Coordinates of C-alpha atoms and ligand atoms in Angstrom, one line a residue:
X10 CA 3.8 -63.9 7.7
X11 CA 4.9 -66.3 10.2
X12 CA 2.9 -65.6 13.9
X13 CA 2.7 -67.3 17.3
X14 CA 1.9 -65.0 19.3
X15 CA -1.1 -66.0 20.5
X16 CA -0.6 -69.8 19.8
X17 CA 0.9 -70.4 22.9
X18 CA 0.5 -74.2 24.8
X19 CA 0.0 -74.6 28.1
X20 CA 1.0 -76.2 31.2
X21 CA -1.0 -79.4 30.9
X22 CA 0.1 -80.0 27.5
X23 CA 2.8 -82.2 27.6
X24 CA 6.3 -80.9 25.3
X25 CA 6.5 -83.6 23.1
X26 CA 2.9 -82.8 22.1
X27 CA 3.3 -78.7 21.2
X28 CA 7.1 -78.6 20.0
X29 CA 6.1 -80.2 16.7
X30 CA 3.5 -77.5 16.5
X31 CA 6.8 -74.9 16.2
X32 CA 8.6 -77.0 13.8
X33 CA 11.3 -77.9 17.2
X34 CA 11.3 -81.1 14.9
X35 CA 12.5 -79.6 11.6
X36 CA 15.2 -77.3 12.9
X37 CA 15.9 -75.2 10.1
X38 CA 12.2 -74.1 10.5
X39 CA 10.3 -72.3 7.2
X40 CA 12.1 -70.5 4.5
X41 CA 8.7 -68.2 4.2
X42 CA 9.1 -65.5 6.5
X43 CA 8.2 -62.4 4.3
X44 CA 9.8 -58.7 5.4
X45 CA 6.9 -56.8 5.3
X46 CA 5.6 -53.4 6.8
X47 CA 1.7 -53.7 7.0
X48 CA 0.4 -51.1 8.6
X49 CA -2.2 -51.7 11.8
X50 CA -4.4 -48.7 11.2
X51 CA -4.8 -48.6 7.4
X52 CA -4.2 -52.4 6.7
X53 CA -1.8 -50.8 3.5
X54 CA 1.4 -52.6 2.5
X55 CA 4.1 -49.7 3.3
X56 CA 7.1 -51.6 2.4
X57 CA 8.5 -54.8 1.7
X58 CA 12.0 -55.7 1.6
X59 CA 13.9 -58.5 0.3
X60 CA 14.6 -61.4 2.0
X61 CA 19.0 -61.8 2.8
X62 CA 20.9 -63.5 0.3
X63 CA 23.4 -66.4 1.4
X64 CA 26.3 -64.6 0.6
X65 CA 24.8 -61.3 2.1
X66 CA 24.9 -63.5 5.4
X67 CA 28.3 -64.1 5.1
X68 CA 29.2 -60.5 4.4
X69 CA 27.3 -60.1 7.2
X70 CA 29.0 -62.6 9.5
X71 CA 32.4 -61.5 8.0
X72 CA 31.6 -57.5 8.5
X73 CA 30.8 -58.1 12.0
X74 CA 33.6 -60.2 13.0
X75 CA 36.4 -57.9 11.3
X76 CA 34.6 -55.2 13.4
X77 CA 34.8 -57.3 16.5
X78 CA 38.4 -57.7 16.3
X79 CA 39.4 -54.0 16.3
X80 CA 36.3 -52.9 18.2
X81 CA 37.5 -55.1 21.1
X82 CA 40.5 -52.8 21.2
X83 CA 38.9 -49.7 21.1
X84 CA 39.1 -48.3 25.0
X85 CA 36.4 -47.3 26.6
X86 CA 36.1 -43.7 25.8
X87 CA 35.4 -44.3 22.6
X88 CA 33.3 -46.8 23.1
X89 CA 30.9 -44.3 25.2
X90 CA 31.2 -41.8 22.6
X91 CA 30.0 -43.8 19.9
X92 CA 27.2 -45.1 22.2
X93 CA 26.2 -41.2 23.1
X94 CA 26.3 -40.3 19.1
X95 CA 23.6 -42.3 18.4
X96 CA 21.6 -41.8 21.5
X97 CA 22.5 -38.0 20.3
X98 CA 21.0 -38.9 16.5
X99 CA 17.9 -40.6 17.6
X100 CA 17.0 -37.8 20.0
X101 CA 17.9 -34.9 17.5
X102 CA 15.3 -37.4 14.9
X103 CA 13.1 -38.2 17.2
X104 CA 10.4 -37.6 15.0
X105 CA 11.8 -39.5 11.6
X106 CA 12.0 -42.3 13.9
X107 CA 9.2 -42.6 16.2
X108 CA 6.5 -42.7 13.4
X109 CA 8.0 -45.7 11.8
X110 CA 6.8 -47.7 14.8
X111 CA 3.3 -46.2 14.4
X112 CA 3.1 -47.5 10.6
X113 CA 5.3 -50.7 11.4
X114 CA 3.0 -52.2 14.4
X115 CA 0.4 -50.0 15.1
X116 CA 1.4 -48.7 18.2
X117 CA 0.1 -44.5 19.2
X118 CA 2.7 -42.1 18.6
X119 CA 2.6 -40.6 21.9
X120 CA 4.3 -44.6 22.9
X121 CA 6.2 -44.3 20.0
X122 CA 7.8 -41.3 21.2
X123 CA 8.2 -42.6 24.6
X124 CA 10.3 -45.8 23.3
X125 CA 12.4 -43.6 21.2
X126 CA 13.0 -41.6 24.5
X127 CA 13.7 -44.9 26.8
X128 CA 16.1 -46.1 23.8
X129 CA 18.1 -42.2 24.6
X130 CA 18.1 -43.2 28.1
X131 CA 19.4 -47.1 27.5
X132 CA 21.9 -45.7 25.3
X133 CA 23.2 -43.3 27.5
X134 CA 23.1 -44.9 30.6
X135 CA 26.0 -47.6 28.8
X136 CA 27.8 -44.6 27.2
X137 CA 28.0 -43.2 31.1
X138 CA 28.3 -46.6 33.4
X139 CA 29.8 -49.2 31.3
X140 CA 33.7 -48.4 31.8
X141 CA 33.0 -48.6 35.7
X142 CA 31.0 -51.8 35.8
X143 CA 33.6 -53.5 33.4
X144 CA 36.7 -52.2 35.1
X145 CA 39.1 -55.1 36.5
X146 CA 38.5 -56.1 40.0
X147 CA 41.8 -57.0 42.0
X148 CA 41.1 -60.0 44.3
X149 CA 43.3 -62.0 47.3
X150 CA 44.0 -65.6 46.8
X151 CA 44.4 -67.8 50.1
X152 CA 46.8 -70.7 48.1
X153 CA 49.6 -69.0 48.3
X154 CA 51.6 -65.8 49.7
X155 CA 51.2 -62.9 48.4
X156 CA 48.6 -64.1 46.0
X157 CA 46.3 -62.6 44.3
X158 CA 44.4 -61.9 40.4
X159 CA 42.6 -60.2 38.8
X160 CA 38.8 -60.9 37.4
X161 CA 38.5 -59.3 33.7
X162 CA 35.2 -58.5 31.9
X163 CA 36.7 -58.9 28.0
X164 CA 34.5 -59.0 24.9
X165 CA 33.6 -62.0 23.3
X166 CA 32.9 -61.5 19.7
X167 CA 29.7 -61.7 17.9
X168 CA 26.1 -61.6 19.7
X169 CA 23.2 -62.8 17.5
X170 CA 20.1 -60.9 18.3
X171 CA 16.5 -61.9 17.4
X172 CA 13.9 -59.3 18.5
X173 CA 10.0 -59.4 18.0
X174 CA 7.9 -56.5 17.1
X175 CA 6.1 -55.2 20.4
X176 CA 8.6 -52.6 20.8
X177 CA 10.7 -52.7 17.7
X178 CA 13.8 -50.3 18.8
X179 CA 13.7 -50.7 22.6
X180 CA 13.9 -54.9 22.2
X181 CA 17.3 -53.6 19.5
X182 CA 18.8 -51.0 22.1
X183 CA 18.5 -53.1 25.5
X184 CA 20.3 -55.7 23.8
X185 CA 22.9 -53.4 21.5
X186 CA 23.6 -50.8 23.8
X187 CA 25.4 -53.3 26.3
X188 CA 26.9 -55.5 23.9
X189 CA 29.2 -52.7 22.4
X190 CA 29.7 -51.0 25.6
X191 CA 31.4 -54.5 26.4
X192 CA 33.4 -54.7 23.3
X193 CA 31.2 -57.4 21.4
X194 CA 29.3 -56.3 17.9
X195 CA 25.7 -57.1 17.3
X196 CA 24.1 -58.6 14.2
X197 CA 20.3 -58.7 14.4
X198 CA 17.0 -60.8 12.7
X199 CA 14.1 -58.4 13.7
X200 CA 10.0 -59.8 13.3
X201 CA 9.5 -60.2 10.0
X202 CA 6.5 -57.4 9.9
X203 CA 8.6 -54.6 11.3
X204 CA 11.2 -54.2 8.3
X205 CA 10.8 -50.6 8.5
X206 CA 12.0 -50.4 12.1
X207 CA 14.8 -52.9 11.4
X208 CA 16.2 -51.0 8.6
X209 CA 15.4 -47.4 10.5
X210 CA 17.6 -48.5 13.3
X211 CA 20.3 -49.3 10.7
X212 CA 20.0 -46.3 9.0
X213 CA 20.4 -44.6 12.3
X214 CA 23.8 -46.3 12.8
X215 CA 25.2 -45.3 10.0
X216 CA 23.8 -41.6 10.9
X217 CA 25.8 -41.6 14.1
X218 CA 29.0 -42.3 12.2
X219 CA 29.3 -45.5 14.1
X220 CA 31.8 -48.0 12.3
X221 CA 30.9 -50.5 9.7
X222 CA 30.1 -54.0 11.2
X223 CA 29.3 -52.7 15.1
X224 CA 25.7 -53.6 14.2
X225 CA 24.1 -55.5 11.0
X226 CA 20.1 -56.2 10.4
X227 CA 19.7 -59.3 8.4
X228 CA 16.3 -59.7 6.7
X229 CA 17.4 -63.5 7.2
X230 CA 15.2 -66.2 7.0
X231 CA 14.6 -68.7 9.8
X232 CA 17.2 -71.9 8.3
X233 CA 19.6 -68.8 7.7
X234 CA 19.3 -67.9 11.5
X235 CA 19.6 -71.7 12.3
X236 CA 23.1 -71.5 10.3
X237 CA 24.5 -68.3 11.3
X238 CA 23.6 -69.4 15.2
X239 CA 26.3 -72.5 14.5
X240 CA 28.7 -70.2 12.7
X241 CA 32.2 -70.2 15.2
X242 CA 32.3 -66.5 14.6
X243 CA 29.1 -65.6 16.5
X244 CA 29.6 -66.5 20.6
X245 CA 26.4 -65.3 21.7
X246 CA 22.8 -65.9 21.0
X247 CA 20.1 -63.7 22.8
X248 CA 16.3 -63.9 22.2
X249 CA 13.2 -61.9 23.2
X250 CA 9.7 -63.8 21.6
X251 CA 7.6 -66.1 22.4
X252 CA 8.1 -69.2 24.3
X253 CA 8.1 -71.8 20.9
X254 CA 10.7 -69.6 19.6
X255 CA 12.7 -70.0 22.8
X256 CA 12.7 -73.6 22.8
X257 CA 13.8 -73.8 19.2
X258 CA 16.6 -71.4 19.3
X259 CA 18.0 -71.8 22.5
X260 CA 18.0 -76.0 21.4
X261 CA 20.1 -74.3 18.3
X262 CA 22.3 -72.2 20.7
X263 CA 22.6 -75.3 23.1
X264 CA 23.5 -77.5 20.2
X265 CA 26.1 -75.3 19.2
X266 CA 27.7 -74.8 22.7
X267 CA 26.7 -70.9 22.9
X268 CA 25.3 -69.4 25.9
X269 CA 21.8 -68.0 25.3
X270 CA 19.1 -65.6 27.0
X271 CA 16.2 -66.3 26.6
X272 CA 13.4 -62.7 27.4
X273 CA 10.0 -64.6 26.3
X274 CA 6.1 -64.8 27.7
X275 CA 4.6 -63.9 30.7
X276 CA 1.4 -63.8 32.2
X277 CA 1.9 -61.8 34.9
X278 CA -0.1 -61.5 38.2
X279 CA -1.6 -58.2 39.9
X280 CA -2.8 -58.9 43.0
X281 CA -5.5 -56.2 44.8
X282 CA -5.0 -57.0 48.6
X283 CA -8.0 -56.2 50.8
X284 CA -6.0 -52.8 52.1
X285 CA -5.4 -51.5 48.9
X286 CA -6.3 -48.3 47.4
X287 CA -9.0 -49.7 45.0
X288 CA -9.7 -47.1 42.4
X289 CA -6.2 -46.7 42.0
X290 CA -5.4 -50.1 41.9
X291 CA -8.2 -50.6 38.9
X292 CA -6.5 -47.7 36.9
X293 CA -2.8 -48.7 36.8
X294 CA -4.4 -52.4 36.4
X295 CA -6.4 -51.3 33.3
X296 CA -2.8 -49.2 32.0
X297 CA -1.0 -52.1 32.9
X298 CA -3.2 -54.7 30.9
X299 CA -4.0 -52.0 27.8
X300 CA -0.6 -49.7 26.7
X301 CA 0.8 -51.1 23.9
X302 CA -2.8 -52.3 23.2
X303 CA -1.8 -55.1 26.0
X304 CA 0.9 -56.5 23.7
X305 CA 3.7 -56.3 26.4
X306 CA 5.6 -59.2 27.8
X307 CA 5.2 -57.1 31.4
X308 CA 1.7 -56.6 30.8
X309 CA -1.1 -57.4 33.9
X310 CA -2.7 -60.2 32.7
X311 CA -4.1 -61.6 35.5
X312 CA -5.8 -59.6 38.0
X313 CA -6.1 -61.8 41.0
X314 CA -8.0 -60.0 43.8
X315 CA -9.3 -60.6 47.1
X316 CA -13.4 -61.4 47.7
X317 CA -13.4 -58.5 50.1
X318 CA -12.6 -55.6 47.5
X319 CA -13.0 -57.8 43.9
X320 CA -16.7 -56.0 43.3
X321 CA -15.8 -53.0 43.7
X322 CA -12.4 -53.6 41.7
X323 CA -14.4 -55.3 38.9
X324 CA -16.7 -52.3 38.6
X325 CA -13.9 -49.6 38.8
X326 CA -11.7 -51.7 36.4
X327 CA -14.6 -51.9 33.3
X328 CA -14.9 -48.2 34.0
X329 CA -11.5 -47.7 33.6
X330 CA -11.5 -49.6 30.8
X331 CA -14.2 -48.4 28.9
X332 CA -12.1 -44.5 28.9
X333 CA -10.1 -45.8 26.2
X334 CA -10.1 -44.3 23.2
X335 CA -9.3 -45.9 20.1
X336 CA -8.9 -44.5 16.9
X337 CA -5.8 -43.2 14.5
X338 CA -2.7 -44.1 16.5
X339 CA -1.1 -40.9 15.1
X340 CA -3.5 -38.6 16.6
X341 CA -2.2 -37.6 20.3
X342 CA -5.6 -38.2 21.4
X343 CA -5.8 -42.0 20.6
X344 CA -5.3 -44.3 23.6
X345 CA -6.1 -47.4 22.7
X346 CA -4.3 -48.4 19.4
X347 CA -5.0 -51.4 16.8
X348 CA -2.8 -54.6 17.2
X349 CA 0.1 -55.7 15.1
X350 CA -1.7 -57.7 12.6
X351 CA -4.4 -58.7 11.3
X352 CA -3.4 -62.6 12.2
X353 CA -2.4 -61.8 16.0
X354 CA -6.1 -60.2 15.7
X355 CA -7.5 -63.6 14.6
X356 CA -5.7 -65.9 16.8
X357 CA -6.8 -64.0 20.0
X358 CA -10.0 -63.9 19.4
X359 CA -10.0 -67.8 18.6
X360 CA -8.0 -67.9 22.1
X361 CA -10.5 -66.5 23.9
X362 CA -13.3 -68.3 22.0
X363 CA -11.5 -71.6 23.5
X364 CA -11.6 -70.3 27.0
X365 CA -15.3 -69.9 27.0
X366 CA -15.8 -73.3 24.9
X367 CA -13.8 -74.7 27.9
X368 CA -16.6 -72.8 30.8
X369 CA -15.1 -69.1 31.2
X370 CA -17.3 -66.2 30.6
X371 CA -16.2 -63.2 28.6
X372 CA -17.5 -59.9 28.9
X373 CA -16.9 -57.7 26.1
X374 CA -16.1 -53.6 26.8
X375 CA -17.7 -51.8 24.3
X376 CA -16.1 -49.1 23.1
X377 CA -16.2 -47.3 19.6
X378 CA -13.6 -48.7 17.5
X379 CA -12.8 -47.5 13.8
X380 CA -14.1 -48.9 11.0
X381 CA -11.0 -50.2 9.4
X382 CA -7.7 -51.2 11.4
X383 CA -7.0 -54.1 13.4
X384 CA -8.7 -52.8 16.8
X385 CA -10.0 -55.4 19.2
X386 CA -12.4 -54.5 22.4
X387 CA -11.1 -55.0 25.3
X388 CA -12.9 -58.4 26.8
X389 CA -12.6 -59.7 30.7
X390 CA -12.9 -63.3 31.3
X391 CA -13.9 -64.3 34.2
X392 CA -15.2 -68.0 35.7
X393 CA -11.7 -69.3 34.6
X394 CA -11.0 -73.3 35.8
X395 CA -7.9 -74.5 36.5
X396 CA -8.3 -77.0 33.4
X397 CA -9.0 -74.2 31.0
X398 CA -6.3 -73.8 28.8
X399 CA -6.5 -70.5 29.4
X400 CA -5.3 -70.8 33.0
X401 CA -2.0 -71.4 31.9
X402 CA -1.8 -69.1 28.7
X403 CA -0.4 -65.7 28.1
X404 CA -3.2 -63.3 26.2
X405 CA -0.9 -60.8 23.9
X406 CA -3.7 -58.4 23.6
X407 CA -6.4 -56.9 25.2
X408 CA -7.6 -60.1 26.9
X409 CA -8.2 -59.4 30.5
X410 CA -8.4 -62.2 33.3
X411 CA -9.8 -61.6 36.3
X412 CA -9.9 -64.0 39.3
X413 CA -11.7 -63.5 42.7
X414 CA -9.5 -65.6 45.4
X415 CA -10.2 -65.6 49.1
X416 CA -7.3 -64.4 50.6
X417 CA -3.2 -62.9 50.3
X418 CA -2.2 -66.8 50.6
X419 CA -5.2 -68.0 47.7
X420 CA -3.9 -64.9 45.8
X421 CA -0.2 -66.2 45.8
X422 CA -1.2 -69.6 45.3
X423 CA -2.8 -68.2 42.2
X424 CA -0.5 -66.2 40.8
X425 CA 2.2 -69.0 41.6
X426 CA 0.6 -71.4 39.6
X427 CA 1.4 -69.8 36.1
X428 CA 4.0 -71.4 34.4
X429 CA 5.5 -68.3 33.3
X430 CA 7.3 -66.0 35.8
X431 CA 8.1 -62.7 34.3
X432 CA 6.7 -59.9 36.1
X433 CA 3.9 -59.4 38.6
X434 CA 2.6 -56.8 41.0
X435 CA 0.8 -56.4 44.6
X436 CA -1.7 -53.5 45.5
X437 CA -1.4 -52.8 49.1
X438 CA -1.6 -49.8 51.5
X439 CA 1.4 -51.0 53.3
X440 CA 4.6 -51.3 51.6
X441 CA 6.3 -53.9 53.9
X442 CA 3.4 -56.3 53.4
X443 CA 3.7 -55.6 49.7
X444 CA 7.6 -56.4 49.9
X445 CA 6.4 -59.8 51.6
X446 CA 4.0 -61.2 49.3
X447 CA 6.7 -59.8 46.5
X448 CA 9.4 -62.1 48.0
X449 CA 7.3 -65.4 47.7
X450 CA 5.6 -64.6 44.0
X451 CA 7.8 -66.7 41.4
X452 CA 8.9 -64.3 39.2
X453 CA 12.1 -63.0 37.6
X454 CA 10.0 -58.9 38.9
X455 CA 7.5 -57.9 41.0
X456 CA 6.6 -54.2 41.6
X457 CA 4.5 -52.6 44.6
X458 CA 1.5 -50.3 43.6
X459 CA 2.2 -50.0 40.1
X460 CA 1.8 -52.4 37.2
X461 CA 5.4 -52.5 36.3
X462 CA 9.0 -51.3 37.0
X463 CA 11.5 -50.5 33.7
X464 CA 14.1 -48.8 32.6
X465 CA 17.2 -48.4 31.7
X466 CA 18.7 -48.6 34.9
X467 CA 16.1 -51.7 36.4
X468 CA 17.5 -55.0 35.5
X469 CA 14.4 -56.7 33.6
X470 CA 14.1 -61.0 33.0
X471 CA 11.7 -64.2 34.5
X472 CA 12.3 -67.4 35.5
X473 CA 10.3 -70.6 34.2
X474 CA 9.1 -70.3 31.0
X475 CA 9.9 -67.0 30.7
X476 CA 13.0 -67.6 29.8
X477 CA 16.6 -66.9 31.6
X478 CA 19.4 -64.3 31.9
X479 CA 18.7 -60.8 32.8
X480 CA 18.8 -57.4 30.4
X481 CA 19.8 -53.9 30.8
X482 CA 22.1 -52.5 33.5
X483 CA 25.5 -53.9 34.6
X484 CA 23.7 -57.3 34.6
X485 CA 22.9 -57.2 30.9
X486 CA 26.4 -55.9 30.2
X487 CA 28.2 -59.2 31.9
X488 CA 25.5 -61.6 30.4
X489 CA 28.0 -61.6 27.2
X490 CA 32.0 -61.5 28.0
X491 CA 34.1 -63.9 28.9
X492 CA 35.0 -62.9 32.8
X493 CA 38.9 -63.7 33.0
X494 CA 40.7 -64.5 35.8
X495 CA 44.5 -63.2 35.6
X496 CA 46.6 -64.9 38.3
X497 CA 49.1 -62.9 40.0
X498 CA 51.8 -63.2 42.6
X499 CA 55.2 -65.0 42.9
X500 CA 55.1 -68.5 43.2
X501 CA 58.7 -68.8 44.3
X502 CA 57.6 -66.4 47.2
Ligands
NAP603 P1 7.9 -64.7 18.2 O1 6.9 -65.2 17.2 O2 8.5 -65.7 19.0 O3 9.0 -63.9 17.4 C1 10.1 -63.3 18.0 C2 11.2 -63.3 17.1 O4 11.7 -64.6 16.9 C3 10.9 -62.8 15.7 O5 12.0 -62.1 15.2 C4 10.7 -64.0 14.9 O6 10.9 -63.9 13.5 C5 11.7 -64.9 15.5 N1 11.5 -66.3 15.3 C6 10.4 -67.1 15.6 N2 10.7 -68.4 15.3 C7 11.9 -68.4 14.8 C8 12.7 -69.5 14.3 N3 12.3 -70.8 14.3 N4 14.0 -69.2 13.9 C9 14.4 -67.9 13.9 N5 13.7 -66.9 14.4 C10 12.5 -67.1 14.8 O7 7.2 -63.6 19.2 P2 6.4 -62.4 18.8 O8 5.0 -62.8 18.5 O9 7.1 -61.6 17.8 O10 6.5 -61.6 20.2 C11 5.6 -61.8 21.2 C12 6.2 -62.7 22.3 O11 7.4 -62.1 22.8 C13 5.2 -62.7 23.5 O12 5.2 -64.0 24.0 C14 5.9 -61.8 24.5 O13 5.5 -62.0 25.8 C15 7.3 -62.0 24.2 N6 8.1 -60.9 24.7 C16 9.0 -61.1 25.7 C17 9.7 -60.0 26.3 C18 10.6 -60.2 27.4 O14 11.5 -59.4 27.6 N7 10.5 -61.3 28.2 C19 9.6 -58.8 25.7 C20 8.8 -58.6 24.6 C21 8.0 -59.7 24.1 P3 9.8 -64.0 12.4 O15 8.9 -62.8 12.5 O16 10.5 -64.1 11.2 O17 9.0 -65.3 12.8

């Protein structure tokens, strides 16, 4: 099963050096990626699937498109209703649906049931808001009398989706729900180890009674996704993974003249301000690092706090840390869940091993973990140089850094420094101070006193490496049409 993760390069590495590493220099990329469904917590094959045939690609492309060209006509009304049937279906099923994620990637059920829940909410927030955000906006033109035109959000065909497997229907619905609110229809390559979710979310479609073609998962492999990115038919190309994926298929986007967005790493900063609240800071920082077992884009990964408070952080954050509680992610009790596989396992633990080969200190938290499932402890690495590689790297995992700076201007300096720019945060007992520091961190989000900020109605993307373009809300919905400007106005006049 094809992973990167965890192989991530870093700053000091220069591009020509790690692209080859990604296969940037054979673009059809491997033909081996296997649909599989391994489950986390018994390491049991629960399904495989077949990989897409050629000619099931061109159904594929062929399906969509047709379904394009009268869904483009189809007013708004209908639009929202067909978006509020399946938000409807997936509520009414919520517990079909939600255990698939559990068996897919590991994650607890108790999350599971919360993503199924925030998919609802994405779904319904298009279904109520799109009509309004995409309504025709009237303008005055200076150039002549009586001027004027009109700007007009119209759909633009098919958008190509690739999704990764952190959150296998929320990455689908943020990305769905606002392409056929706009008129556009959706074909999708999931992660190759969540089939299940892939084919759930498919099923669920059909469930709703939404028409044929509005939305297609390919099991396609990665030269099939190279090819259907060039196909004419498909006029949008829109990626959340990993940085190496980014650079690959937003070259194949570029190369075809399609506009991309690109949703990939971070390594985002929390910094604890000398006037923060400290015990509280430590348990959001320790949520923030460890839901999803810390496999979130928008996780804390860096907890950069100042030498006045960082003791007492340190020691309330390994407390905080050492309350979770792993064990069978489908028991509500279980807090701290295995990770997605047993190779993202592997390659973390190496990544950390080459952070202390290269001077940092880890610090394993020991807590009881099963005997079987991929669960890793939580470790904390401290003592980390700028010339560690791990400076510059996102952990996807339970990988903690933790760096003791001197001040709010070392702390920025710090969390600057990254070469991602996703997300961040700032602990602070005062909220203008907080907004401050906020306005000069380099990042695409930064939230006050709490680890992050989503949902359906917070626009969410970075900047740097982290890719470009911005999902949900009336942002994501005008990242895909074609905005057309209508003149107006008698030019005999
Ligand atoms: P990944 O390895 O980049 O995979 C993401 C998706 O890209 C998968 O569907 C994968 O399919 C596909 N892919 C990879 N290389 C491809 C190629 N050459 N051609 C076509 N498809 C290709 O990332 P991941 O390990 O699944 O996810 C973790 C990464 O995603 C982390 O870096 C995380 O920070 C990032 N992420 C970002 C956001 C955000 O909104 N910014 C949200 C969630 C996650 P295969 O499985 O077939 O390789």
């Amino acid at each position: 099963m094809a992973r990167s993760a965890c192989d991530r390069n870093d700053a000091e590495i220069p591009v020509k050096h790690w692209l080859p590493r990604f296969g940037l220099d054979e673009p059809n990329g491997s033909d081996d990626v296997a649909y599989t469904s391994i489950n986390p917590y018994t390491e049991q094959i629960e399904q495989e699937f077949a990989n897409a045939t050629d000619a099931e690609v061109e159904q594929a492309l062929a399906s969509a498109h047709a379904a394009q060209l009268s869904w483009r006509e189809t007013d708004h009304a209908e639009r929202s209703r067909v978006l509020a049937a399946i938000a409807d279906r997936l509520e009414a099923d919520r517990e079909i649906y939600a255990p698939v994620l559990t068996a897919d990637m590991g994650k607890t059920i108790v999350e599971a049931r919360a993503e199924v829940d925030n998919c609802v909410r994405i779904l319904r927030w298009y279904a109520d808001h799109a009509a309004a955000e995409l309504a025709p906006q009237t303008r005055p033109s200076a150039n002549y009398k009586g001027g004027h035109y009109q700007v007009v959000p119209s759909p633009l065909g098919i958008v190509y989706i690739v999704e990764p497997w952190n959150f296998p229907y929320y990455q689908i619905a943020r990305v769905l729900a606002p392409q056929l609110a706009a008129g556009n229809t959706v074909i999708l390559k999931h992660a190759s180890n969540v089939p299940r979710a892939a084919a759930a979310w498919q099923q669920l479609m059909l469930d709703a009674g939404a028409p044929e073609g509005l939305f297609t998962n390919l099991f396609a492999s990665h030269a099939q996704s190279a090819r259907i990115i060039a196909d004419d038919r498909v006029r949008g190309v829109a990626l959340t993974g990993s940085e190496a994926a980014g650079a690959i298929i937003a070259g194949q986007a570029a190369a075809a003249l399609k506009k991309s967005t690109m949703e990939l790493g971070g390594a985002d900063a929390l910094i604890v301000l000398e006037d923060a609240d400290v015990e509280l800071a430590a348990k959001w920082a320790a949520f923030g690092r460890h839901r999803n077992s810390g496999q979130v884009c928008v996780s804390s990964k860096r907890m950069i706090v100042v030498d006045a408070v960082y003791d007492r952080f340190a020691a309330a954050y390994r407390a905080e840390v050492a309350k979770l509680v792993a064990g069978d992610p489908l028991n509500e009790q279980t807090t701290f869940a295995p990770l997605s596989s047993a190779g993202a396992r592997t390659e973390l633990l190496e990544q950390v091993d080459r952070a202390v080969a290269a001077g940092a200190t880890a610090e394993t938290v020991d807590i009881a973990l099963p005997e079987h499932g991929w669960f890793m402890a939580p470790v904390i690495l401290t003592d980390i140089a700028e010339d560690n590689p791990a400076y510059t790297e996102e952990f996807f995992g339970p990988v903690t850094q933790l760096y003791r700076v001197a001040d709010e201007q070392e702390a920025v300096a710090v969390a600057n420094s990254s070469p991602y720019g996703l997300g961040g945060s700032v602990f602070t007992a005062d909220e203008q101070r907080g907004l401050a520091v906020g306005a000069r961190l380099d990042t695409g989000m930064v939230s006050i006193n709490r680890p992050s900020l989503g949902g359906a109605d917070v626009p969410f993307g970075g900047t740097k490496r982290s890719g470009y373009g911005r999902e949900l809300t009336e942002l994501g919905l005008l990242e895909f049409v074609n905005l057309k400007v209508i003149g107006l106005g008698d030019i005999n006049g």
